Short mmCIF file of C-alpha atoms in Angstrom, two decimals:
data_model
loop_
_atom_site.label_atom_id
_atom_site.label_comp_id
_atom_site.label_asym_id
_atom_site.label_seq_id
_atom_site.Cartn_x
_atom_site.Cartn_y
_atom_site.Cartn_z
CA MET A 1 -17.74 24.21 0.99
CA GLU A 2 -19.84 27.28 0.52
CA CYS A 3 -23.46 26.64 -0.33
CA GLN A 4 -23.31 28.80 -3.43
CA GLU A 5 -20.87 26.23 -4.87
CA MET A 6 -22.55 23.09 -3.53
CA ASP A 7 -26.24 22.37 -3.39
CA TRP A 8 -28.21 19.86 -1.33
CA LYS A 9 -30.28 17.49 -3.41
CA GLU A 10 -32.55 14.65 -2.39
CA GLY A 11 -34.86 12.38 -4.33
CA LYS A 12 -34.06 10.43 -7.45
CA LEU A 13 -30.44 10.01 -8.43
CA PRO A 14 -29.72 10.31 -12.14
CA GLY A 15 -31.41 7.42 -13.87
CA ASN A 16 -32.89 5.98 -10.67
CA ARG A 17 -36.55 5.03 -10.96
CA SER A 18 -36.87 3.65 -7.43
CA SER A 19 -39.12 5.14 -4.80
CA SER A 20 -37.90 8.06 -2.70
CA PRO A 21 -36.01 7.25 0.51
CA LYS A 22 -36.90 8.18 4.02
CA LYS A 23 -36.23 11.86 4.50
CA ILE A 24 -33.21 12.96 6.52
CA GLN A 25 -34.11 16.04 8.53
CA ASP A 26 -31.92 19.04 7.78
CA SER A 27 -33.51 21.89 9.65
CA ASN A 28 -30.08 22.93 10.92
CA LEU A 29 -28.93 23.79 7.39
CA PRO A 30 -29.11 27.29 5.89
CA GLU A 31 -32.28 27.99 3.94
CA HIS A 32 -30.49 28.01 0.59
CA CYS A 33 -29.00 24.57 1.35
CA LYS A 34 -32.33 22.81 1.92
CA ASN A 35 -33.33 19.62 0.17
CA SER A 36 -34.78 19.74 -3.30
CA ASP A 37 -35.57 17.10 -5.89
CA LEU A 38 -32.83 16.09 -8.31
CA ALA A 39 -34.38 15.58 -11.70
CA ALA A 40 -34.04 12.06 -13.00
CA ASP A 41 -31.84 11.47 -16.00
CA THR A 42 -32.97 8.44 -17.97
CA ASN A 43 -29.68 8.45 -19.91
CA ILE A 44 -27.43 7.76 -16.94
CA PRO A 45 -23.84 7.00 -18.03
CA ALA A 46 -22.78 3.38 -17.58
CA GLY A 47 -19.77 4.29 -15.42
CA LEU A 48 -21.88 6.27 -12.98
CA GLU A 49 -24.57 3.58 -12.94
CA ALA A 50 -21.96 0.93 -12.04
CA LEU A 51 -20.87 2.93 -8.98
CA PHE A 52 -24.45 3.65 -7.95
CA ASN A 53 -25.17 -0.08 -8.14
CA VAL A 54 -22.31 -0.84 -5.75
CA CYS A 55 -23.82 1.57 -3.23
CA ARG A 56 -27.33 0.17 -3.75
CA ASP A 57 -26.07 -3.33 -3.03
CA VAL A 58 -24.71 -2.12 0.33
CA TYR A 59 -27.67 0.15 1.12
CA PRO A 60 -30.72 -1.39 -0.60
CA GLU A 61 -33.02 0.48 1.79
CA GLN A 62 -31.55 3.85 0.67
CA PRO A 63 -31.87 3.91 -3.13
CA ASN A 64 -31.93 7.73 -3.15
CA PRO A 65 -29.65 9.03 -0.39
CA LEU A 66 -29.22 12.64 0.56
CA GLN A 67 -26.75 14.03 -1.92
CA VAL A 68 -24.52 17.03 -2.52
CA THR A 69 -23.98 18.01 -6.13
CA ALA A 70 -21.96 20.72 -7.81
CA LEU A 71 -24.30 23.43 -9.10
CA VAL A 72 -22.02 23.99 -12.10
CA LYS A 73 -20.28 20.79 -13.14
CA TYR A 74 -16.49 20.81 -13.40
CA TRP A 75 -16.63 19.96 -17.10
CA LEU A 76 -18.80 23.07 -17.63
CA GLY A 77 -16.31 25.36 -15.90
CA GLY A 78 -17.42 24.88 -12.30
CA PRO A 79 -14.90 24.87 -9.41
CA ASP A 80 -15.72 21.46 -7.92
CA PRO A 81 -14.38 18.28 -9.59
CA LEU A 82 -16.80 15.92 -7.86
CA ASP A 83 -20.17 15.77 -9.64
CA TYR A 84 -21.89 14.17 -6.65
CA ILE A 85 -21.28 13.19 -3.03
CA SER A 86 -23.87 10.77 -1.64
CA MET A 87 -24.43 10.55 2.12
CA TYR A 88 -25.85 7.39 3.66
CA ASP A 89 -27.40 7.00 7.10
CA VAL A 90 -25.75 3.93 8.71
CA PRO A 91 -27.42 2.59 11.89
CA GLY A 92 -24.29 0.78 13.08
CA ASN A 93 -23.81 -2.70 14.52
CA ASP A 94 -23.34 -3.20 18.27
CA LYS A 95 -22.01 -6.75 17.86
CA LEU A 96 -19.23 -5.50 15.58
CA ASN A 97 -18.60 -2.32 17.60
CA ILE A 98 -19.74 -0.22 14.64
CA PRO A 99 -21.32 3.04 15.86
CA PRO A 100 -24.13 4.82 13.98
CA HIS A 101 -22.50 7.05 11.40
CA TRP A 102 -22.76 8.93 8.13
CA HIS A 103 -21.12 7.38 5.05
CA TYR A 104 -19.99 9.84 2.35
CA VAL A 105 -19.20 8.56 -1.18
CA SER A 106 -17.82 10.67 -4.04
CA PHE A 107 -18.45 10.42 -7.76
CA GLY A 108 -16.13 12.16 -10.21
CA LEU A 109 -12.52 11.15 -9.60
CA SER A 110 -13.15 8.10 -11.75
CA ASP A 111 -14.52 8.27 -15.28
CA ILE A 112 -18.25 8.32 -14.60
CA HIS A 113 -19.21 9.68 -18.04
CA GLY A 114 -17.11 7.61 -20.44
CA ASP A 115 -17.26 10.17 -23.24
CA GLY A 116 -13.98 12.05 -22.71
CA ARG A 117 -15.51 15.17 -21.18
CA VAL A 118 -13.35 14.84 -18.05
CA HIS A 119 -11.18 11.72 -18.28
CA GLU A 120 -9.65 9.82 -21.15
CA PHE A 121 -11.67 6.69 -21.87
CA THR A 122 -9.61 3.55 -21.25
CA GLY A 123 -12.22 0.80 -21.52
CA PRO A 124 -13.16 -1.85 -18.94
CA ASP A 125 -9.66 -3.31 -18.66
CA GLY A 126 -7.93 -0.02 -17.87
CA VAL A 127 -8.03 2.39 -14.94
CA SER A 128 -11.16 4.54 -14.79
CA GLY A 129 -10.09 8.19 -14.60
CA PHE A 130 -7.76 8.52 -11.61
CA GLY A 131 -8.75 4.99 -10.61
CA PHE A 132 -10.48 5.77 -7.30
CA GLU A 133 -13.33 7.51 -5.50
CA LEU A 134 -13.21 8.93 -1.98
CA THR A 135 -15.37 7.89 0.95
CA MET A 136 -15.54 8.87 4.62
CA ARG A 137 -17.36 7.51 7.67
CA LEU A 138 -18.23 10.06 10.36
CA LYS A 139 -19.66 9.06 13.73
CA LYS A 140 -23.07 10.56 14.40
CA GLU A 141 -23.50 13.12 17.13
CA PRO A 142 -26.66 13.07 19.31
CA THR A 143 -27.51 16.54 18.02
CA ASP A 144 -27.20 15.62 14.32
CA LYS A 145 -30.39 16.26 12.36
CA GLY A 146 -28.63 15.51 9.11
CA PRO A 147 -25.11 14.79 7.85
CA PRO A 148 -22.60 17.63 8.42
CA THR A 149 -21.37 19.31 5.26
CA TRP A 150 -17.68 19.68 6.11
CA PRO A 151 -16.70 16.14 4.98
CA ALA A 152 -18.06 16.99 1.52
CA ALA A 153 -15.94 20.15 1.53
CA ILE A 154 -12.81 18.20 2.44
CA MET A 155 -13.50 15.61 -0.26
CA GLN A 156 -13.87 18.37 -2.85
CA GLY A 157 -10.60 19.92 -1.62
CA LEU A 158 -8.79 16.60 -1.97
CA ALA A 159 -10.30 16.13 -5.43
CA LYS A 160 -8.98 19.55 -6.47
CA TYR A 161 -5.51 18.52 -5.32
CA VAL A 162 -5.73 15.33 -7.41
CA PHE A 163 -6.95 17.13 -10.54
CA GLN A 164 -4.38 19.91 -10.27
CA SER A 165 -1.38 17.73 -9.40
CA GLU A 166 -2.42 14.58 -11.31
CA SER A 167 -1.23 12.63 -8.26
CA VAL A 168 -3.58 9.94 -7.04
CA LEU A 169 -4.40 9.15 -3.41
CA CYS A 170 -3.81 5.52 -2.57
CA ILE A 171 -4.35 3.25 0.40
CA GLY A 172 -1.65 4.07 2.96
CA ASP A 173 -1.15 7.68 1.81
CA HIS A 174 -1.63 10.56 4.22
CA VAL A 175 -2.46 14.27 4.06
CA SER A 176 -0.94 16.70 6.58
CA TRP A 177 -3.83 19.07 7.24
CA HIS A 178 -2.66 20.80 10.47
CA SER A 179 -6.13 21.91 11.47
CA PRO A 180 -9.16 20.20 13.02
CA LEU A 181 -10.95 18.57 10.10
CA ASP A 182 -14.31 19.95 11.16
CA GLY A 183 -12.97 23.45 11.85
CA GLY A 184 -13.50 23.00 15.60
CA GLU A 185 -11.14 21.96 18.37
CA SER A 186 -10.72 18.25 17.62
CA ARG A 187 -7.36 16.47 17.90
CA LEU A 188 -8.04 14.83 14.54
CA GLN A 189 -6.11 17.22 12.30
CA HIS A 190 -4.74 14.98 9.56
CA MET A 191 -5.95 12.26 7.20
CA LEU A 192 -4.97 8.70 6.37
CA MET A 193 -6.21 6.85 3.28
CA ALA A 194 -7.57 3.33 3.80
CA GLU A 195 -9.62 0.83 1.83
CA ASP A 196 -13.37 1.19 2.32
CA SER A 197 -14.20 -2.16 3.89
CA ARG A 198 -17.73 -2.30 2.50
CA LEU A 199 -17.31 -0.88 -1.00
CA GLY A 200 -13.85 -2.21 -1.85
CA ALA A 201 -13.05 -2.08 -5.57
CA VAL A 202 -15.18 -2.52 -8.68
CA ARG A 203 -14.68 -2.94 -12.41
CA THR A 204 -16.92 -0.62 -14.44
CA PRO A 205 -17.43 -0.30 -18.22
CA ASN A 206 -14.94 2.58 -18.01
CA GLY A 207 -12.28 0.72 -16.00
CA LYS A 208 -11.29 -0.21 -12.47
CA VAL A 209 -12.25 1.92 -9.46
CA GLN A 210 -11.00 1.62 -5.86
CA PHE A 211 -13.01 3.21 -3.04
CA VAL A 212 -10.45 4.98 -0.81
CA GLN A 213 -11.67 5.96 2.64
CA VAL A 214 -10.54 9.16 4.39
CA VAL A 215 -9.77 8.51 8.08
CA GLY A 216 -9.12 11.29 10.60
CA ILE A 217 -5.94 10.86 12.68
CA THR A 218 -4.01 12.80 15.33
CA SER A 219 -0.59 14.43 14.94
CA GLU A 220 1.02 11.59 16.90
CA GLU A 221 -0.57 9.04 14.59
CA LEU A 222 0.55 11.02 11.54
CA ARG A 223 4.16 10.72 12.70
CA ALA A 224 3.70 6.96 13.07
CA VAL A 225 2.47 6.77 9.48
CA GLN A 226 5.40 8.81 8.22
CA HIS A 227 8.11 6.98 10.14
CA TRP A 228 6.61 3.51 9.72
CA ASN A 229 3.69 2.89 7.34
CA GLY A 230 0.01 3.54 6.83
CA ALA A 231 -0.97 -0.13 6.71
CA GLY A 232 0.45 -0.74 10.17
CA LEU A 233 -1.44 2.19 11.67
CA ILE A 234 -4.67 1.13 9.95
CA ASP A 235 -4.42 -2.27 11.63
CA ILE A 236 -3.94 -0.61 15.02
CA LEU A 237 -6.86 1.77 14.51
CA LYS A 238 -9.17 -1.13 13.64
CA ARG A 239 -8.50 -2.89 16.96
CA SER A 240 -10.50 -0.45 19.08
CA ALA A 241 -13.97 0.99 18.59
CA VAL A 242 -12.62 4.24 20.04
CA THR A 243 -10.19 4.66 17.13
CA GLY A 244 -12.63 3.62 14.43
CA GLY A 245 -13.15 -0.11 14.75
CA PRO A 246 -13.21 -2.45 11.75
CA TRP A 247 -14.96 0.11 9.56
CA LEU A 248 -12.63 2.98 10.58
CA VAL A 249 -15.39 5.38 11.62
CA THR A 250 -13.94 8.82 12.35
CA ASP A 251 -15.03 10.21 15.72
CA MET A 252 -14.27 13.92 15.91
CA ARG A 253 -14.73 13.80 19.70
CA ARG A 254 -11.93 11.28 20.15
CA GLY A 255 -9.59 12.75 22.74
CA GLU A 256 -6.85 10.10 22.91
CA SER A 257 -4.26 8.94 20.43
CA ILE A 258 -3.41 5.26 19.95
CA TYR A 259 -0.47 5.72 22.33
CA GLU A 260 -2.65 7.03 25.15
CA LEU A 261 -5.25 4.32 24.68
CA ASP A 262 -2.65 1.53 24.65
CA PRO A 263 0.92 2.39 25.77
CA SER A 264 2.24 -0.87 24.31
CA VAL A 265 1.57 0.49 20.83
CA ALA A 266 4.66 2.71 21.10
CA GLU A 267 6.93 -0.36 21.26
CA GLU A 268 5.08 -1.96 18.35
CA VAL A 269 5.52 1.10 16.17
CA GLU A 270 9.18 1.56 17.11
CA ALA A 271 9.90 -2.11 16.39
CA GLY A 272 8.25 -1.73 13.00
CA ILE A 273 10.36 1.31 12.20
CA GLU A 274 13.59 -0.45 13.13
CA SER A 275 12.83 -3.69 11.30
CA GLN A 276 10.94 -2.41 8.27
CA GLY A 277 11.87 1.23 7.91
CA SER A 278 9.33 3.58 6.36
CA ASN A 279 7.24 2.92 3.28
CA LEU A 280 6.68 6.64 2.79
CA SER A 281 8.34 7.09 -0.60
CA GLY A 282 7.74 10.80 -1.07
CA VAL A 283 5.89 13.99 -0.18
CA SER A 284 4.91 17.22 -1.90
CA ALA A 285 7.13 20.18 -1.16
CA LYS A 286 8.15 23.74 -1.95
CA ILE A 287 11.57 23.01 -3.33
CA SER A 288 14.24 24.55 -5.57
CA TRP A 289 17.85 23.93 -6.34
CA VAL A 290 20.83 25.80 -7.71
CA THR A 291 23.41 23.81 -9.59
CA GLN A 292 26.82 24.09 -11.17
CA PRO A 293 26.95 21.66 -14.10
CA GLU A 294 30.08 19.87 -15.12
CA ILE A 295 29.41 21.16 -18.65
CA LEU A 296 30.56 24.69 -17.90
CA LEU A 297 30.17 27.81 -20.03
CA SER A 298 33.26 29.01 -21.81
CA SER A 299 34.91 32.19 -20.55
CA SER A 300 33.52 34.15 -23.51
CA GLN A 301 30.01 32.87 -22.83
CA VAL A 302 30.29 33.71 -19.14
CA SER A 303 31.37 37.26 -19.91
CA SER A 304 28.51 37.76 -22.35
CA ILE A 305 25.68 37.14 -19.89
CA LYS A 306 24.90 38.60 -16.52
CA PRO A 307 24.40 35.76 -14.06
CA LYS A 308 21.64 35.83 -11.49
CA ILE A 309 23.42 35.11 -8.23
CA LEU A 310 21.61 33.84 -5.14
CA LEU A 311 24.25 35.31 -2.78
CA SER A 312 24.68 38.49 -0.80
CA SER A 313 27.28 41.01 -1.99
CA SER A 314 29.70 40.00 0.75
CA GLN A 315 29.37 36.33 -0.10
CA VAL A 316 29.99 36.96 -3.80
CA SER A 317 33.52 38.15 -3.11
CA SER A 318 34.39 35.11 -1.05
CA ILE A 319 33.18 32.14 -3.07
CA LYS A 320 32.63 31.12 -6.64
CA PRO A 321 29.06 32.09 -7.56
CA LYS A 322 26.57 29.51 -8.76
CA ILE A 323 24.59 30.64 -11.80
CA LEU A 324 20.80 30.44 -11.72
CA LEU A 325 19.16 30.67 -15.13
CA SER A 326 15.48 31.20 -15.77
CA SER A 327 13.64 28.99 -18.27
CA SER A 328 13.85 31.74 -20.91
CA GLN A 329 17.60 32.14 -20.39
CA VAL A 330 18.11 28.40 -20.54
CA SER A 331 16.69 28.25 -24.05
CA SER A 332 18.74 31.22 -25.30
CA ILE A 333 22.32 30.11 -24.64
CA GLU A 334 24.48 27.05 -25.20
CA PRO A 335 25.00 24.73 -23.46
CA LYS A 336 21.51 24.57 -22.04
CA ILE A 337 21.41 24.23 -18.24
CA LEU A 338 18.22 22.97 -16.66
CA LEU A 339 17.45 24.36 -13.22
CA SER A 340 14.39 23.71 -11.10
CA SER A 341 12.05 26.56 -10.31
CA SER A 342 10.24 26.96 -7.00
CA GLN A 343 6.83 25.31 -7.03
CA GLU A 344 4.25 26.07 -4.40
CA ALA A 345 2.62 22.94 -2.98
CA ARG A 346 -0.90 24.10 -2.25
CA MET A 347 -4.15 22.25 -1.86
CA SER A 348 -7.04 24.18 -3.27
CA GLY A 349 -10.53 24.27 -1.91
CA PRO A 350 -12.03 25.20 1.43
CA ARG A 351 -9.82 24.27 4.32
CA PRO A 352 -11.16 25.75 7.56
CA GLY A 353 -8.21 27.08 9.52
CA ALA A 354 -5.70 24.89 7.72
CA SER A 355 -2.23 26.06 6.81
CA ASP A 356 -1.55 27.09 3.22
CA ALA A 357 0.64 24.13 2.38
CA ALA A 358 -0.57 20.61 3.05
CA PRO A 359 2.00 18.04 2.01
CA VAL A 360 0.60 14.77 0.77
CA GLY A 361 2.64 11.69 1.69
CA HIS A 362 2.77 8.81 -0.75
CA ALA A 363 3.45 5.27 0.41
CA ASP A 364 5.45 2.82 -1.64
CA SER A 365 2.20 1.61 -3.14
CA ALA A 366 1.77 5.11 -4.52
CA ASP A 367 4.89 6.14 -6.42
CA ALA A 368 5.28 9.90 -6.17
CA LEU A 369 5.88 10.20 -9.91
CA LYS A 370 3.37 7.63 -11.14
CA GLN A 371 -0.32 7.92 -11.83
CA SER A 372 -1.57 4.64 -10.44
CA CYS A 373 -1.55 2.64 -7.23
CA PRO A 374 0.26 -0.67 -7.81
CA ALA A 375 0.04 -3.41 -5.23
CA THR A 376 2.05 -2.86 -2.07
CA ASP A 377 5.54 -4.27 -2.30
CA ASP A 378 8.50 -4.64 0.01
CA GLY A 379 9.54 -1.02 -0.31
CA GLN A 380 12.53 -1.78 -2.56
CA LYS A 381 10.93 -0.51 -5.75
CA PRO A 382 13.52 0.51 -8.38
CA LEU A 383 13.54 3.88 -10.06
CA ASP A 384 12.21 2.87 -13.45
CA ALA A 385 11.90 4.73 -16.71
CA ALA A 386 8.19 5.30 -16.26
CA ARG A 387 8.90 7.98 -13.68
CA GLN A 388 11.29 9.75 -16.00
CA ASN A 389 8.80 9.60 -18.86
CA ASP A 390 6.02 10.87 -16.62
CA ALA A 391 8.06 13.90 -15.55
CA GLU A 392 9.13 14.64 -19.12
CA ASP A 393 5.60 14.34 -20.47
CA LYS A 394 4.36 16.82 -17.85
CA THR A 395 7.08 19.29 -18.87
CA LYS A 396 6.04 19.03 -22.51
CA THR A 397 2.40 19.48 -21.61
CA SER A 398 2.85 22.46 -19.32
CA ASN A 399 5.60 24.34 -21.15
CA GLY A 400 4.91 23.47 -24.76
CA ALA A 401 7.66 22.20 -27.02
CA VAL A 402 10.84 21.43 -25.12
CA PRO A 403 14.20 20.94 -26.87
CA ALA A 404 15.18 17.30 -26.75
CA GLU A 405 18.61 18.14 -25.37
CA LEU A 406 17.01 19.40 -22.16
CA PHE A 407 16.10 15.81 -21.40
CA GLU A 408 19.66 14.63 -21.68
CA THR A 409 21.25 13.86 -18.34
CA GLN A 410 23.09 16.88 -16.94
CA ARG A 411 25.85 15.90 -14.51
CA LEU A 412 26.18 18.43 -11.71
CA GLU A 413 29.43 19.25 -9.92
CA SER A 414 27.82 20.75 -6.81
CA LEU A 415 24.36 21.32 -5.44
CA HIS A 416 22.47 23.78 -3.22
CA ILE A 417 18.94 22.63 -2.29
CA THR A 418 16.28 24.84 -0.72
CA ILE A 419 13.16 23.30 0.85
CA ASN A 420 10.32 24.48 3.08
CA LEU A 421 10.43 23.58 6.77
CA GLU A 422 7.33 21.35 6.89
CA SER A 423 8.63 19.10 4.13
CA GLY A 424 12.24 19.40 5.27
CA ALA A 425 11.19 18.14 8.69
CA LEU A 426 10.80 14.73 7.02
CA LEU A 427 14.48 14.57 6.03
CA PRO A 428 15.46 12.68 9.23
CA LEU A 429 12.74 10.17 8.35
CA ALA A 430 13.96 9.92 4.76
CA LEU A 431 17.48 9.18 5.97
CA ARG A 432 16.64 6.81 8.83
CA GLY A 433 13.56 5.10 7.47
CA ARG A 434 14.38 5.01 3.77
CA LEU A 435 17.98 5.53 2.69
CA LYS A 436 19.49 3.49 5.55
CA HIS A 437 17.31 0.62 4.31
CA GLY A 438 18.60 0.97 0.74
CA ARG A 439 15.57 2.84 -0.59
CA HIS A 440 14.76 6.21 -2.14
CA PHE A 441 12.69 9.26 -1.15
CA THR A 442 11.16 11.93 -3.40
CA PHE A 443 10.15 15.54 -2.82
CA LYS A 444 7.75 16.51 -5.60
CA ALA A 445 6.30 19.89 -6.53
CA VAL A 446 2.51 19.56 -6.47
CA LEU A 447 1.71 22.08 -9.21
CA GLY A 448 4.47 21.16 -11.60
CA PRO A 449 6.66 18.32 -12.84
CA ASN A 450 9.76 19.14 -10.76
CA ALA A 451 10.95 16.43 -8.40
CA LEU A 452 14.02 15.71 -6.27
CA THR A 453 14.80 12.10 -5.38
CA LEU A 454 17.30 11.14 -2.68
CA ILE A 455 18.80 7.77 -3.55
CA ALA A 456 20.70 5.23 -1.49
CA PRO A 457 23.55 3.19 -3.01
CA GLY A 458 22.26 0.09 -4.76
CA VAL A 459 18.87 1.45 -5.90
CA SER A 460 18.36 0.18 -9.44
CA GLY A 461 17.22 2.33 -12.34
CA ALA A 462 18.92 5.54 -11.17
CA PHE A 463 20.86 7.78 -13.56
CA VAL A 464 23.30 8.93 -10.83
CA SER A 465 26.42 7.04 -9.77
CA SER A 466 29.22 7.28 -7.24
CA GLU A 467 31.28 9.13 -9.86
CA SER A 468 28.40 11.54 -10.66
CA PRO A 469 26.16 11.71 -7.56
CA TYR A 470 24.11 14.71 -8.73
CA ALA A 471 22.25 14.78 -12.04
CA CYS A 472 19.20 16.31 -13.73
CA ARG A 473 17.08 14.78 -16.44
CA GLY A 474 14.31 17.10 -17.52
CA PRO A 475 12.55 18.33 -14.35
CA TRP A 476 13.88 15.41 -12.29
CA LEU A 477 16.90 15.84 -10.01
CA GLN A 478 18.49 12.77 -8.46
CA VAL A 479 20.91 12.95 -5.52
CA LEU A 480 22.93 9.89 -4.56
CA ILE A 481 23.69 9.89 -0.82
CA PRO A 482 26.59 7.51 -0.02
CA ASP A 483 26.62 5.62 3.27
CA ASP A 484 29.08 7.96 4.98
CA LEU A 485 27.00 11.01 4.03
CA ILE A 486 23.82 9.30 5.22
CA GLU A 487 25.40 9.03 8.67
CA LEU A 488 26.62 12.65 8.65
CA MET A 489 23.28 14.04 7.49
CA SER A 490 21.36 11.91 9.98
CA VAL A 491 23.29 13.53 12.83
CA ASP A 492 23.29 17.06 11.44
CA LEU A 493 19.59 17.10 10.50
CA ALA A 494 18.20 15.30 13.55
CA GLY A 495 16.86 18.56 14.97
CA LEU A 496 14.55 19.03 11.99
CA ALA A 497 12.33 16.28 13.38
CA ASP A 498 11.04 18.90 15.84
CA PRO A 499 10.19 21.75 13.44
CA ASP A 500 8.73 23.95 16.18
CA GLU A 501 12.25 24.37 17.56
CA VAL A 502 13.87 25.21 14.21
CA LYS A 503 14.63 28.85 13.41
CA VAL A 504 14.53 29.50 9.68
CA PRO A 505 16.27 30.11 7.44
CA VAL A 506 19.02 27.69 8.40
CA SER A 507 21.68 26.11 6.19
CA PHE A 508 23.70 22.91 6.42
CA GLN A 509 26.87 22.26 4.44
CA TRP A 510 28.88 19.14 3.63
CA PRO A 511 31.88 20.65 1.80
CA ALA A 512 33.54 17.32 1.05
CA HIS A 513 30.45 16.36 -0.93
CA LYS A 514 29.87 19.84 -2.42
CA LEU A 515 26.36 19.82 -1.00
CA THR A 516 24.42 22.59 0.76
CA LEU A 517 20.87 22.43 2.15
CA THR A 518 18.82 25.46 3.22
CA ILE A 519 15.56 25.19 5.17
CA VAL A 520 13.20 28.15 4.73
CA GLY A 521 9.83 29.20 6.12
CA GLU A 522 6.52 28.36 4.48
CA ASP A 523 6.06 31.86 3.06
CA VAL A 524 9.38 32.05 1.23
#
């Protein structure tokens, strides 16, 4: 986070009348990022005060921690959604194998103001804003003269993703970052969301708030989360002080994964995958699809419009073209055919050295099309109407008035799906860890309402069936994969699990099921 966007502040927090804390030296910071006093605000909002009180209870000796604050608040047009990020100096506990570390706590994802300037007010019994705040624990380095700033930058980047996508981050979710979190050479290049063991959850005057802790993990550990579940990996990480201990302290100098520290972990993870499958219910993706609806245009209608054909000239002469209509064309002819547009899944904010697309994986406790984090279940959650309503509401919000008939279920005769390689690399997981266990898996566009859900036979609440396996409802495409096709796709797509060996673009076809899948590069 550049210093012109974020400013270091120390002294009284808004509304805090306590004495100043012990200074944290910051001589290693640029001159324009030095400490300065934060003017007290005697009219502190009740929601913000409730969160401050939780932190004061844990750190009574640090009533005014070193703090990062957005120079221009988000609700005044600034770029950073988090109003404040407090940073506490934690001495550690040798008996509990807790190393000295810095504890970062955000304020702004929940409704800290309670007056509608950022979030809709729901009252004490509802969910406050997005229902959570982020935290992170970073092991101190001997050379530290103050808390590093990069965790604050990452937290602001994650907050931007949440505000732009309206998708919450829940315990068990992960973020594929593909770059050392601190911009250096660390093996910790991805993030796992866990419960903050000290702050937990709190009910404020503006609703409930969960403190969700960001934990740095390796690429090997990321794959364990994706193929198994986040809760299982969290338990393993807590066993050893090297991997975080009971408070999950991130150590950027950690050089070994859980498998290298304890080889028996590999059998534990594999057994969990085989017996439980994966609780990863969806990821963000760059995805589009071309469809041929069963409700076909009449010959006169076909001859009156010029179709946009996603085929080369040689291919056009050999097969029946599939018509791709833009949103403007859809509204101008009858019948109306809804087709998904390509949505770029990007995470905004500073990301030192990270790739442009950073898929966010949602566990079953975080439905990819819902805006809350219900309690973890057995992974057999049905596809309920709330997801459909959520997708439809987003379409109405982003595109204005939408004809009601566009939300009617469109049965599709055939389907051609295009997806980016990084997200497509999770298809073997979706088939083996989800659909083979009778579950579903969703690829969701981050910056739009479009979503594609792969569904196993027997999942309740779906609007597809064995007679009509492909269907659209608003921006939501459902694809029913029967058992025989699950087996075929599992074999054909196995190579995607090693994306470094995949040459894109590459297409897979299952003619008997009228289904085609194309994997493309990240820049397409």
